[in-house]
PDB file of N, CA and C in Angstrom:
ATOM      1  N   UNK A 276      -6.505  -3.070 -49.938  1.00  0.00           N
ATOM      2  CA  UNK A 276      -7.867  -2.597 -49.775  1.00  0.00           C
ATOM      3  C   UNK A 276      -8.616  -3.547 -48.851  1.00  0.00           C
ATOM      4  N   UNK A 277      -9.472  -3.135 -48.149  1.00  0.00           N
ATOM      5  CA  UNK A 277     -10.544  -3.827 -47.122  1.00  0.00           C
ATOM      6  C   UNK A 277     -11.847  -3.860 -47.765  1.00  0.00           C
ATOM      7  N   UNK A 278     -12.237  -4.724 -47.569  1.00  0.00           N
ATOM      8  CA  UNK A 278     -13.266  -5.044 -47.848  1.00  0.00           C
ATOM      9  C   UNK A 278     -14.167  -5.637 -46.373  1.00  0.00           C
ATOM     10  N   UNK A 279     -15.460  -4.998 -46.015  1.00  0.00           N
ATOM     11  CA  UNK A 279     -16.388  -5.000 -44.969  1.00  0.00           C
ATOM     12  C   UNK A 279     -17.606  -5.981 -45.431  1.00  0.00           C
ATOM     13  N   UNK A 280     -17.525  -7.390 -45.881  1.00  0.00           N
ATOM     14  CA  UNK A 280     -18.632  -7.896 -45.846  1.00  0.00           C
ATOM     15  C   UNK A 280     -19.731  -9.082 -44.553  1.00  0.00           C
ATOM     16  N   UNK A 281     -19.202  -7.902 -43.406  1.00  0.00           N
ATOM     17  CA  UNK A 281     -19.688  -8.911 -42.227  1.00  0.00           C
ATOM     18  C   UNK A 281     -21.091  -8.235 -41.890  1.00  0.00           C
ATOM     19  N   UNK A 282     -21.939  -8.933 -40.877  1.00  0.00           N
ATOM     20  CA  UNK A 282     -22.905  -8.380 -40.920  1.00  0.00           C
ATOM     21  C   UNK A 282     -23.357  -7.971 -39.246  1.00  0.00           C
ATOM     22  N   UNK A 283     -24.124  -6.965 -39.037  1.00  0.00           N
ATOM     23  CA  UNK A 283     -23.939  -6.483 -37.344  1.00  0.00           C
ATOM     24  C   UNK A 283     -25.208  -5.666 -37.116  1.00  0.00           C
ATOM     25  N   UNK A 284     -26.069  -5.928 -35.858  1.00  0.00           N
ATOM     26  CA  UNK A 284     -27.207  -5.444 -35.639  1.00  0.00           C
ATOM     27  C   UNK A 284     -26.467  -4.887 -33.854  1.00  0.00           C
ATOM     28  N   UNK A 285     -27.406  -3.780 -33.827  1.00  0.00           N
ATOM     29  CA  UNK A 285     -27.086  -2.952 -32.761  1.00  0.00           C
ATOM     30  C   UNK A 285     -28.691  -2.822 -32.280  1.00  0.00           C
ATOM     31  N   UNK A 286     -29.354  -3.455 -30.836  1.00  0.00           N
ATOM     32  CA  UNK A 286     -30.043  -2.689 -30.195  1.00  0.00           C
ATOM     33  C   UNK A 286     -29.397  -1.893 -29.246  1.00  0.00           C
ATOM     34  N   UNK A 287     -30.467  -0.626 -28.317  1.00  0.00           N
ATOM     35  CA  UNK A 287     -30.088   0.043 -27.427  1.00  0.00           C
ATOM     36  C   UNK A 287     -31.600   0.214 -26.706  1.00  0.00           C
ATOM     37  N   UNK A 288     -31.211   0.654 -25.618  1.00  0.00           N
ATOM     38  CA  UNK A 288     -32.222   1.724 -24.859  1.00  0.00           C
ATOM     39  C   UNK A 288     -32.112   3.226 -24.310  1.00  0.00           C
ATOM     40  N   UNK A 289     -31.882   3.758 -24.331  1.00  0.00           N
ATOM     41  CA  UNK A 289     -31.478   4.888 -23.839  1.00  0.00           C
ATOM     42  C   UNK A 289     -32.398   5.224 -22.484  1.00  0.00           C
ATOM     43  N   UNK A 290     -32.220   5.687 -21.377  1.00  0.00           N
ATOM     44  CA  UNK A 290     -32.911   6.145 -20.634  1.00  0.00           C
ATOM     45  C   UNK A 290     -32.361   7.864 -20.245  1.00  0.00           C
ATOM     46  N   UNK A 291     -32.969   9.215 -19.574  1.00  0.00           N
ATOM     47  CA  UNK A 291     -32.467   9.837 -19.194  1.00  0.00           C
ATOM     48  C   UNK A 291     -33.308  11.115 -18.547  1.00  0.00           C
ATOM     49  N   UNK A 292     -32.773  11.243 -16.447  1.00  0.00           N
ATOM     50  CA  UNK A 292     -33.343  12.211 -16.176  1.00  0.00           C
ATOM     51  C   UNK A 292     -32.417  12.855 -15.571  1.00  0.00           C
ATOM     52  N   UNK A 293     -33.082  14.089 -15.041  1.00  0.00           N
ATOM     53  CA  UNK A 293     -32.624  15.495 -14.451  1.00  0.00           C
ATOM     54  C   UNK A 293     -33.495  15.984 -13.200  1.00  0.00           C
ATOM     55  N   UNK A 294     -32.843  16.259 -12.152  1.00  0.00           N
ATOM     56  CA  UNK A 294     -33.796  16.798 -11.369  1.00  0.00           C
ATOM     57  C   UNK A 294     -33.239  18.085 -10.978  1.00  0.00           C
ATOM     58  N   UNK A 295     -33.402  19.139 -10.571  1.00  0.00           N
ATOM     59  CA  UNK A 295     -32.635  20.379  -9.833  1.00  0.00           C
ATOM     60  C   UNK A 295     -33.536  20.645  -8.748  1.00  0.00           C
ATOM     61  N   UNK A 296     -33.219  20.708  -7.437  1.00  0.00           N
ATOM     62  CA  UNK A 296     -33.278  21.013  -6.315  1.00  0.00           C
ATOM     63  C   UNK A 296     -32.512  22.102  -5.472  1.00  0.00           C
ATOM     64  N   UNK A 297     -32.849  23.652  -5.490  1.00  0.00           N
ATOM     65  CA  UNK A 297     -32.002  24.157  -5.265  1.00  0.00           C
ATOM     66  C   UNK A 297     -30.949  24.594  -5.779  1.00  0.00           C
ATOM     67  N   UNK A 298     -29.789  24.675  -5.274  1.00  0.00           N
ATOM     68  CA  UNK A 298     -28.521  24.604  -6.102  1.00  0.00           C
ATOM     69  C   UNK A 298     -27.770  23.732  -6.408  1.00  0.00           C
ATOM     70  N   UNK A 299     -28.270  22.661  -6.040  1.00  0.00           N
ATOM     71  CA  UNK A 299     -28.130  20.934  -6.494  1.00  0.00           C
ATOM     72  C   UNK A 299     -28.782  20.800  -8.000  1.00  0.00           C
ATOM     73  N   UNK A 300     -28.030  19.828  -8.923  1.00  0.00           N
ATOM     74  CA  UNK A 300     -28.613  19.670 -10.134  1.00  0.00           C
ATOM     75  C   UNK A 300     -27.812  18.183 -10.169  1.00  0.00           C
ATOM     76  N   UNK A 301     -28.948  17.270 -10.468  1.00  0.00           N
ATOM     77  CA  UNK A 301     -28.473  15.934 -10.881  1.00  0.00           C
ATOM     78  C   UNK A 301     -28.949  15.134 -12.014  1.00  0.00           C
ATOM     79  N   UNK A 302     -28.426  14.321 -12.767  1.00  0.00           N
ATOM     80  CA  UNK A 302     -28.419  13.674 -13.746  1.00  0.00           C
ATOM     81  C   UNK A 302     -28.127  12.082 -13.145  1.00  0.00           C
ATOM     82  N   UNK A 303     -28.761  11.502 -14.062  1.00  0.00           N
ATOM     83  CA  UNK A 303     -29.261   9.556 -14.432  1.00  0.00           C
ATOM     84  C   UNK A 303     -29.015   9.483 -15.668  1.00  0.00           C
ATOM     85  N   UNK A 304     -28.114   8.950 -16.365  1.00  0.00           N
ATOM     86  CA  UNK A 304     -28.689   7.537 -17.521  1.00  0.00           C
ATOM     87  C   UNK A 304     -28.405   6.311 -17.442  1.00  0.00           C
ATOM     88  N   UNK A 305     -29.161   5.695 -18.551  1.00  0.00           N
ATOM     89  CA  UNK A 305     -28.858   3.919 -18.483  1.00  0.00           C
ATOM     90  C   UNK A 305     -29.106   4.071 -19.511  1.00  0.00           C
ATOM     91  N   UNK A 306     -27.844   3.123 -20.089  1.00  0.00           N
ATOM     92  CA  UNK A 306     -28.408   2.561 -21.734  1.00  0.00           C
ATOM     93  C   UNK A 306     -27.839   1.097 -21.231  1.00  0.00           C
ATOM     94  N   UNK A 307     -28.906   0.473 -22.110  1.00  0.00           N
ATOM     95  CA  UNK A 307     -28.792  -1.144 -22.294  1.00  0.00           C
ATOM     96  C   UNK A 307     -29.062  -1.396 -24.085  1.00  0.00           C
ATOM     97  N   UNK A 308     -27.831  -2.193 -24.145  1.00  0.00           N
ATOM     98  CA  UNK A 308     -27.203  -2.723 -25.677  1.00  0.00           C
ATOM     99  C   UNK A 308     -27.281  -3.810 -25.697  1.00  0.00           C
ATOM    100  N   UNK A 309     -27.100  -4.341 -26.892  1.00  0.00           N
ATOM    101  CA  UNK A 309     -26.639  -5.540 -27.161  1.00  0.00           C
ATOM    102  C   UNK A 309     -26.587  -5.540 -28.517  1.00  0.00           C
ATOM    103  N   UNK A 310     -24.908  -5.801 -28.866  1.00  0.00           N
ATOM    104  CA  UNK A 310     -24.041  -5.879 -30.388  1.00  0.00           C
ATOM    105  C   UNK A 310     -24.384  -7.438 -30.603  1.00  0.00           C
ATOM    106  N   UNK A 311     -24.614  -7.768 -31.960  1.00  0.00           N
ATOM    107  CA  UNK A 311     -24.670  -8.933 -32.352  1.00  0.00           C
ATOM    108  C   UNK A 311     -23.951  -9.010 -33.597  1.00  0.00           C
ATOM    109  N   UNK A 312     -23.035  -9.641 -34.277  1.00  0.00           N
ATOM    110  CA  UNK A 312     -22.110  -9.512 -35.398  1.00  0.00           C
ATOM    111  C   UNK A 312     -21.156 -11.066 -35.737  1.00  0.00           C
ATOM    112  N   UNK A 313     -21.078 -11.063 -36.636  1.00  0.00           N
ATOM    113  CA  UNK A 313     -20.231 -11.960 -37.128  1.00  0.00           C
ATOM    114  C   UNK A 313     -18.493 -12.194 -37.176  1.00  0.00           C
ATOM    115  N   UNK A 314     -17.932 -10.523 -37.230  1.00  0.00           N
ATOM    116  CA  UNK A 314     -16.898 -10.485 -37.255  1.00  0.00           C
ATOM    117  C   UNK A 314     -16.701  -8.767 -36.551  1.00  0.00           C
ATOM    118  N   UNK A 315     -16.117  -8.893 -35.386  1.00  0.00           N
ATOM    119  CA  UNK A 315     -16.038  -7.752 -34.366  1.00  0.00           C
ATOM    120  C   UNK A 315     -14.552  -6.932 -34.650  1.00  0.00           C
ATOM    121  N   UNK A 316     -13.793  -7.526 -35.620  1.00  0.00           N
ATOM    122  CA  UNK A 316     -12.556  -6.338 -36.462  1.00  0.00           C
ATOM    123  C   UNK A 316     -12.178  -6.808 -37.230  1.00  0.00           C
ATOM    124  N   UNK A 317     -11.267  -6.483 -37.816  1.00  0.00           N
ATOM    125  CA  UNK A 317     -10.745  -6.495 -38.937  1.00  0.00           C
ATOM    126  C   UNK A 317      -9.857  -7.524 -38.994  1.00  0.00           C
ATOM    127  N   UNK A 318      -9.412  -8.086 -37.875  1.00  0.00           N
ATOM    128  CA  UNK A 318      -8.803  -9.550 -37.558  1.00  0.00           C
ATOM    129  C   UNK A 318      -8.912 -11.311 -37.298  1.00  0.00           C
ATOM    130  N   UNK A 319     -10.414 -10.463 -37.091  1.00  0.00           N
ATOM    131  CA  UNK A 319     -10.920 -11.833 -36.510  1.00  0.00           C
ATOM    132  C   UNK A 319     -10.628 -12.936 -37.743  1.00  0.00           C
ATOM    133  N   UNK A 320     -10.673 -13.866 -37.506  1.00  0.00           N
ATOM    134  CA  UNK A 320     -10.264 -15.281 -38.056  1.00  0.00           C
ATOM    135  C   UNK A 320     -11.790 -15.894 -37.833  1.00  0.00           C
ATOM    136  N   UNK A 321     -12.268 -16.219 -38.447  1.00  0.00           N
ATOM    137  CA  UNK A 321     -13.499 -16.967 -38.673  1.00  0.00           C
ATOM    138  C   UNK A 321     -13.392 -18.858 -38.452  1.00  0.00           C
ATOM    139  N   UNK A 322     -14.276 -19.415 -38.091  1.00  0.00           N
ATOM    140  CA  UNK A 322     -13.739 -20.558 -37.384  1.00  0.00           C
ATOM    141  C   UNK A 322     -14.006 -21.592 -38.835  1.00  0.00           C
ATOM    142  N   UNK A 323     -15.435 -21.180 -39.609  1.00  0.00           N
ATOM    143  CA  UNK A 323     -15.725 -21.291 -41.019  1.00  0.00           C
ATOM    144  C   UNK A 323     -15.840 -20.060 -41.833  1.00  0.00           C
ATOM    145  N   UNK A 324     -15.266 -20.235 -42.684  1.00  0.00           N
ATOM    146  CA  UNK A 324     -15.290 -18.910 -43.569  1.00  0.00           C
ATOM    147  C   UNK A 324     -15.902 -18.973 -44.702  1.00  0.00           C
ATOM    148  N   UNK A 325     -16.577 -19.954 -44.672  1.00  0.00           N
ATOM    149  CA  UNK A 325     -17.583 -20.323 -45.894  1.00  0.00           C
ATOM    150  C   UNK A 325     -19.374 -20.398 -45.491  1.00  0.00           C
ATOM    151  N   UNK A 326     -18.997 -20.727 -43.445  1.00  0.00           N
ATOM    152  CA  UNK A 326     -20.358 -20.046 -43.077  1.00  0.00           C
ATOM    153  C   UNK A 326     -20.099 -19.212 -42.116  1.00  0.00           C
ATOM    154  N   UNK A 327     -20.673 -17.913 -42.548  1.00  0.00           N
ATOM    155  CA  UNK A 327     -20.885 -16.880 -41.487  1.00  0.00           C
ATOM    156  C   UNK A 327     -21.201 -16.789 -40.559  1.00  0.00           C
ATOM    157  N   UNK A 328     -22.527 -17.554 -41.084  1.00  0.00           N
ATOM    158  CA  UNK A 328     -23.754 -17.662 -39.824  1.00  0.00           C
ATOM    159  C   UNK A 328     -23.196 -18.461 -38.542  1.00  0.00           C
ATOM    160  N   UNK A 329     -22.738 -18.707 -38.660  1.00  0.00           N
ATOM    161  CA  UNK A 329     -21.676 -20.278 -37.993  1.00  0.00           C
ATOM    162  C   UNK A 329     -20.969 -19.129 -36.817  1.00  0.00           C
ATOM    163  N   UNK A 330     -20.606 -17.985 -37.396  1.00  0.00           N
ATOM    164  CA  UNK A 330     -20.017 -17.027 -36.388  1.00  0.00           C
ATOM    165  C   UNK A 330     -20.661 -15.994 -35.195  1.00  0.00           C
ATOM    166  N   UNK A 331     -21.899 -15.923 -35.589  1.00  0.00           N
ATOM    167  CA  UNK A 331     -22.887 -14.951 -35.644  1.00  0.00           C
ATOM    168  C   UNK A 331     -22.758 -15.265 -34.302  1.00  0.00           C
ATOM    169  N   UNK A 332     -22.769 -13.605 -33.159  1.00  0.00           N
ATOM    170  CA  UNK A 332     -22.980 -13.826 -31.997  1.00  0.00           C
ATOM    171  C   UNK A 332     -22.464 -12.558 -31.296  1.00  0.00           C
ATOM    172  N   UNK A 333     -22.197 -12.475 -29.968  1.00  0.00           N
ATOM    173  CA  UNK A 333     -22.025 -10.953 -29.358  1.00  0.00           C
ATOM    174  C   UNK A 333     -20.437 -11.076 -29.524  1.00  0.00           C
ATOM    175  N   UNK A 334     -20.530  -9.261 -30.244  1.00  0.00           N
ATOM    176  CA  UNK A 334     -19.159  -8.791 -30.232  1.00  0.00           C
ATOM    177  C   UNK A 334     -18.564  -8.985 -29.258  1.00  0.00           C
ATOM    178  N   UNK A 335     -17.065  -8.383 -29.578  1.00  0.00           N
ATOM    179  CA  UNK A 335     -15.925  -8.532 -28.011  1.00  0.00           C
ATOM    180  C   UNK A 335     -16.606  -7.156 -27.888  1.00  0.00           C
ATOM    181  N   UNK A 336     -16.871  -5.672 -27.991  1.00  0.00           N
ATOM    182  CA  UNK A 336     -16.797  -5.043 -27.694  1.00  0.00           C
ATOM    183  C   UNK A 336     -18.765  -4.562 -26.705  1.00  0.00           C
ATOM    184  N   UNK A 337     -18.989  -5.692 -26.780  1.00  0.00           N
ATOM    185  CA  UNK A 337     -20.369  -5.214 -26.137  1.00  0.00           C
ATOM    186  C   UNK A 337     -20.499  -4.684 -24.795  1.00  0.00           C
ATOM    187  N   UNK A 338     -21.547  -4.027 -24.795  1.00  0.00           N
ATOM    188  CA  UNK A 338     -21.463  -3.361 -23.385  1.00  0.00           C
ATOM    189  C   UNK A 338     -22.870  -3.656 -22.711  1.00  0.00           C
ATOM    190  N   UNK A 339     -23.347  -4.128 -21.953  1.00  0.00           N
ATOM    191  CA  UNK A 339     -24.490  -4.290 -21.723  1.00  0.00           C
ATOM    192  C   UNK A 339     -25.370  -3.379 -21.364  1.00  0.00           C
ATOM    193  N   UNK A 340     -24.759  -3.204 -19.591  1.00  0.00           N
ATOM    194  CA  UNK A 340     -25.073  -1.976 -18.746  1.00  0.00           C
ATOM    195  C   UNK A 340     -24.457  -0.765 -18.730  1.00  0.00           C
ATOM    196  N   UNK A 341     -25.014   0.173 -19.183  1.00  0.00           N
ATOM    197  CA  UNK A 341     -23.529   1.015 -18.443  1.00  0.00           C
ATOM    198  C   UNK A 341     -24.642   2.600 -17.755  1.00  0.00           C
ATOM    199  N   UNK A 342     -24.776   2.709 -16.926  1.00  0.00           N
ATOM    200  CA  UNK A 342     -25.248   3.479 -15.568  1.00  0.00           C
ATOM    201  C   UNK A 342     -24.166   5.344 -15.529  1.00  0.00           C
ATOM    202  N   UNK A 343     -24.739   5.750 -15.818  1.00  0.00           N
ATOM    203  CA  UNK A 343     -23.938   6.979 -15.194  1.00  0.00           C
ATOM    204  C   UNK A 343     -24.924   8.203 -14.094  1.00  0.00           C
ATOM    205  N   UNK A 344     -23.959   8.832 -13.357  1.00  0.00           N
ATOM    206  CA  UNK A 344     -24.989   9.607 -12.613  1.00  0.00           C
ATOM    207  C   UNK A 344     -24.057  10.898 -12.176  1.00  0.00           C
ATOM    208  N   UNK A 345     -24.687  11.596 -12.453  1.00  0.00           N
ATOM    209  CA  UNK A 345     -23.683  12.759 -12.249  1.00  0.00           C
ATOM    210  C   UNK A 345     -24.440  14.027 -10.874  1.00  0.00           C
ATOM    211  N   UNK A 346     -23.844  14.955 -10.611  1.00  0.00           N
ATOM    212  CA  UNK A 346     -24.256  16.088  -9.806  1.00  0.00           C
ATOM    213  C   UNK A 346     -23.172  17.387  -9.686  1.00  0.00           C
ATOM    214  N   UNK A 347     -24.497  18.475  -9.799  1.00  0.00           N
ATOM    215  CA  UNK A 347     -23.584  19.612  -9.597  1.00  0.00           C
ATOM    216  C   UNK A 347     -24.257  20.519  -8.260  1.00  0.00           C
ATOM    217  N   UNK A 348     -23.110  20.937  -7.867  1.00  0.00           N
ATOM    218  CA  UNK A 348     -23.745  21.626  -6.578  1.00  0.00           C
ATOM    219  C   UNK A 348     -23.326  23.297  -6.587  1.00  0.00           C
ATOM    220  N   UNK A 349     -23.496  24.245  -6.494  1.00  0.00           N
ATOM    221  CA  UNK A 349     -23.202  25.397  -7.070  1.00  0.00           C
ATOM    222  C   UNK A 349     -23.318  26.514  -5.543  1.00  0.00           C
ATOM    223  N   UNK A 350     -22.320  26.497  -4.798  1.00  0.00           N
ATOM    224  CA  UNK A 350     -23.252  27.617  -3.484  1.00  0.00           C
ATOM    225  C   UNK A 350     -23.338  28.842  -3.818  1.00  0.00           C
ATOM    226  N   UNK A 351     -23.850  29.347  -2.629  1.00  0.00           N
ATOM    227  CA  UNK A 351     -24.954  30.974  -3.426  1.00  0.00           C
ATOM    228  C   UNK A 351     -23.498  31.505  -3.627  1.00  0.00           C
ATOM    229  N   UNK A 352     -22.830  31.784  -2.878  1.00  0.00           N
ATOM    230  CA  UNK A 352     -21.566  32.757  -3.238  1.00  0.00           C
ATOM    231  C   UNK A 352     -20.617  32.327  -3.609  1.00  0.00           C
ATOM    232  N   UNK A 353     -20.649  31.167  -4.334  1.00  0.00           N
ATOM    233  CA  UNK A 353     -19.683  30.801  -5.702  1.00  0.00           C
ATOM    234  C   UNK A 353     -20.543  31.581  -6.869  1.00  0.00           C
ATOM    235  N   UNK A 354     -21.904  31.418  -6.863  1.00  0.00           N
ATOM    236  CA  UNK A 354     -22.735  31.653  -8.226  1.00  0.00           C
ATOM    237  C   UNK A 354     -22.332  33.309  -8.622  1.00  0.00           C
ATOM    238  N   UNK A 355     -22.425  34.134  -7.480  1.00  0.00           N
ATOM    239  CA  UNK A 355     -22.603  35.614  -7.444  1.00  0.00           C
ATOM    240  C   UNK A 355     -20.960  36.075  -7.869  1.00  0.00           C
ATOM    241  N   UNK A 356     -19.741  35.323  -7.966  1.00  0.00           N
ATOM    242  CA  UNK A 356     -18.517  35.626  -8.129  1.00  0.00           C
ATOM    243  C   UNK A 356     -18.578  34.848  -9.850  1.00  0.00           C
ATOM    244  N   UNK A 357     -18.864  34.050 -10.183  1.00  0.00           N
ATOM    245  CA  UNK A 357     -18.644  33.582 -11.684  1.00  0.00           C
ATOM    246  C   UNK A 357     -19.752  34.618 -12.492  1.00  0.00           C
ATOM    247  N   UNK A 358     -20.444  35.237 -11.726  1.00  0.00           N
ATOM    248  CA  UNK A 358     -21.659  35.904 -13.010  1.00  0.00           C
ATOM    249  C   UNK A 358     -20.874  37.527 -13.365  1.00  0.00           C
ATOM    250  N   UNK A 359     -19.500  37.518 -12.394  1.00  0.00           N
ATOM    251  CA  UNK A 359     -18.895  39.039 -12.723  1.00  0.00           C
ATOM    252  C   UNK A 359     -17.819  38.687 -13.689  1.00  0.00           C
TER     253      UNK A 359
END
């Protein structure tokens, strides 16, 4: 049996837009994180295991930035053949 007694705070931001222009349609997000935790799996080895706090700090798995941006472009006579 496992037992989970570590402790872990998660901020974020989320950001997110859309613009459509035409038959252009585009997308933006940004999220900004930051994992803070004591023990990031089920393996970790603790350096004191009698203080936690002693461990406390950013996961392996943090992500800071992460940016995506997408686009769709649709021409008039692609649109008029998918609507049959």
């Amino acid at each position: 049996m496992r037992m989970s007694d570590s402790t872990s705070n998660y901020h974020g931001l989320q950001l997110y837009a859309a613009k459509r222009k035409g038959d252009l349609l585009m997308t933006t997000s940004y999220t900004w994180s930051k994992v803070l935790t004591d023990a990031s799996g089920f393996n970790d080895n603790p350096e004191d295991p009698f203080n936690r706090r002693f461990n406390y700090g950013l996961a392996t798995f943090d992500r800071r930035h992460v940016f995506s941006l997408t686009y769709t472009y649709t021409p008039k006579g692609l649109a008029a053949c998918v609507a049959l």
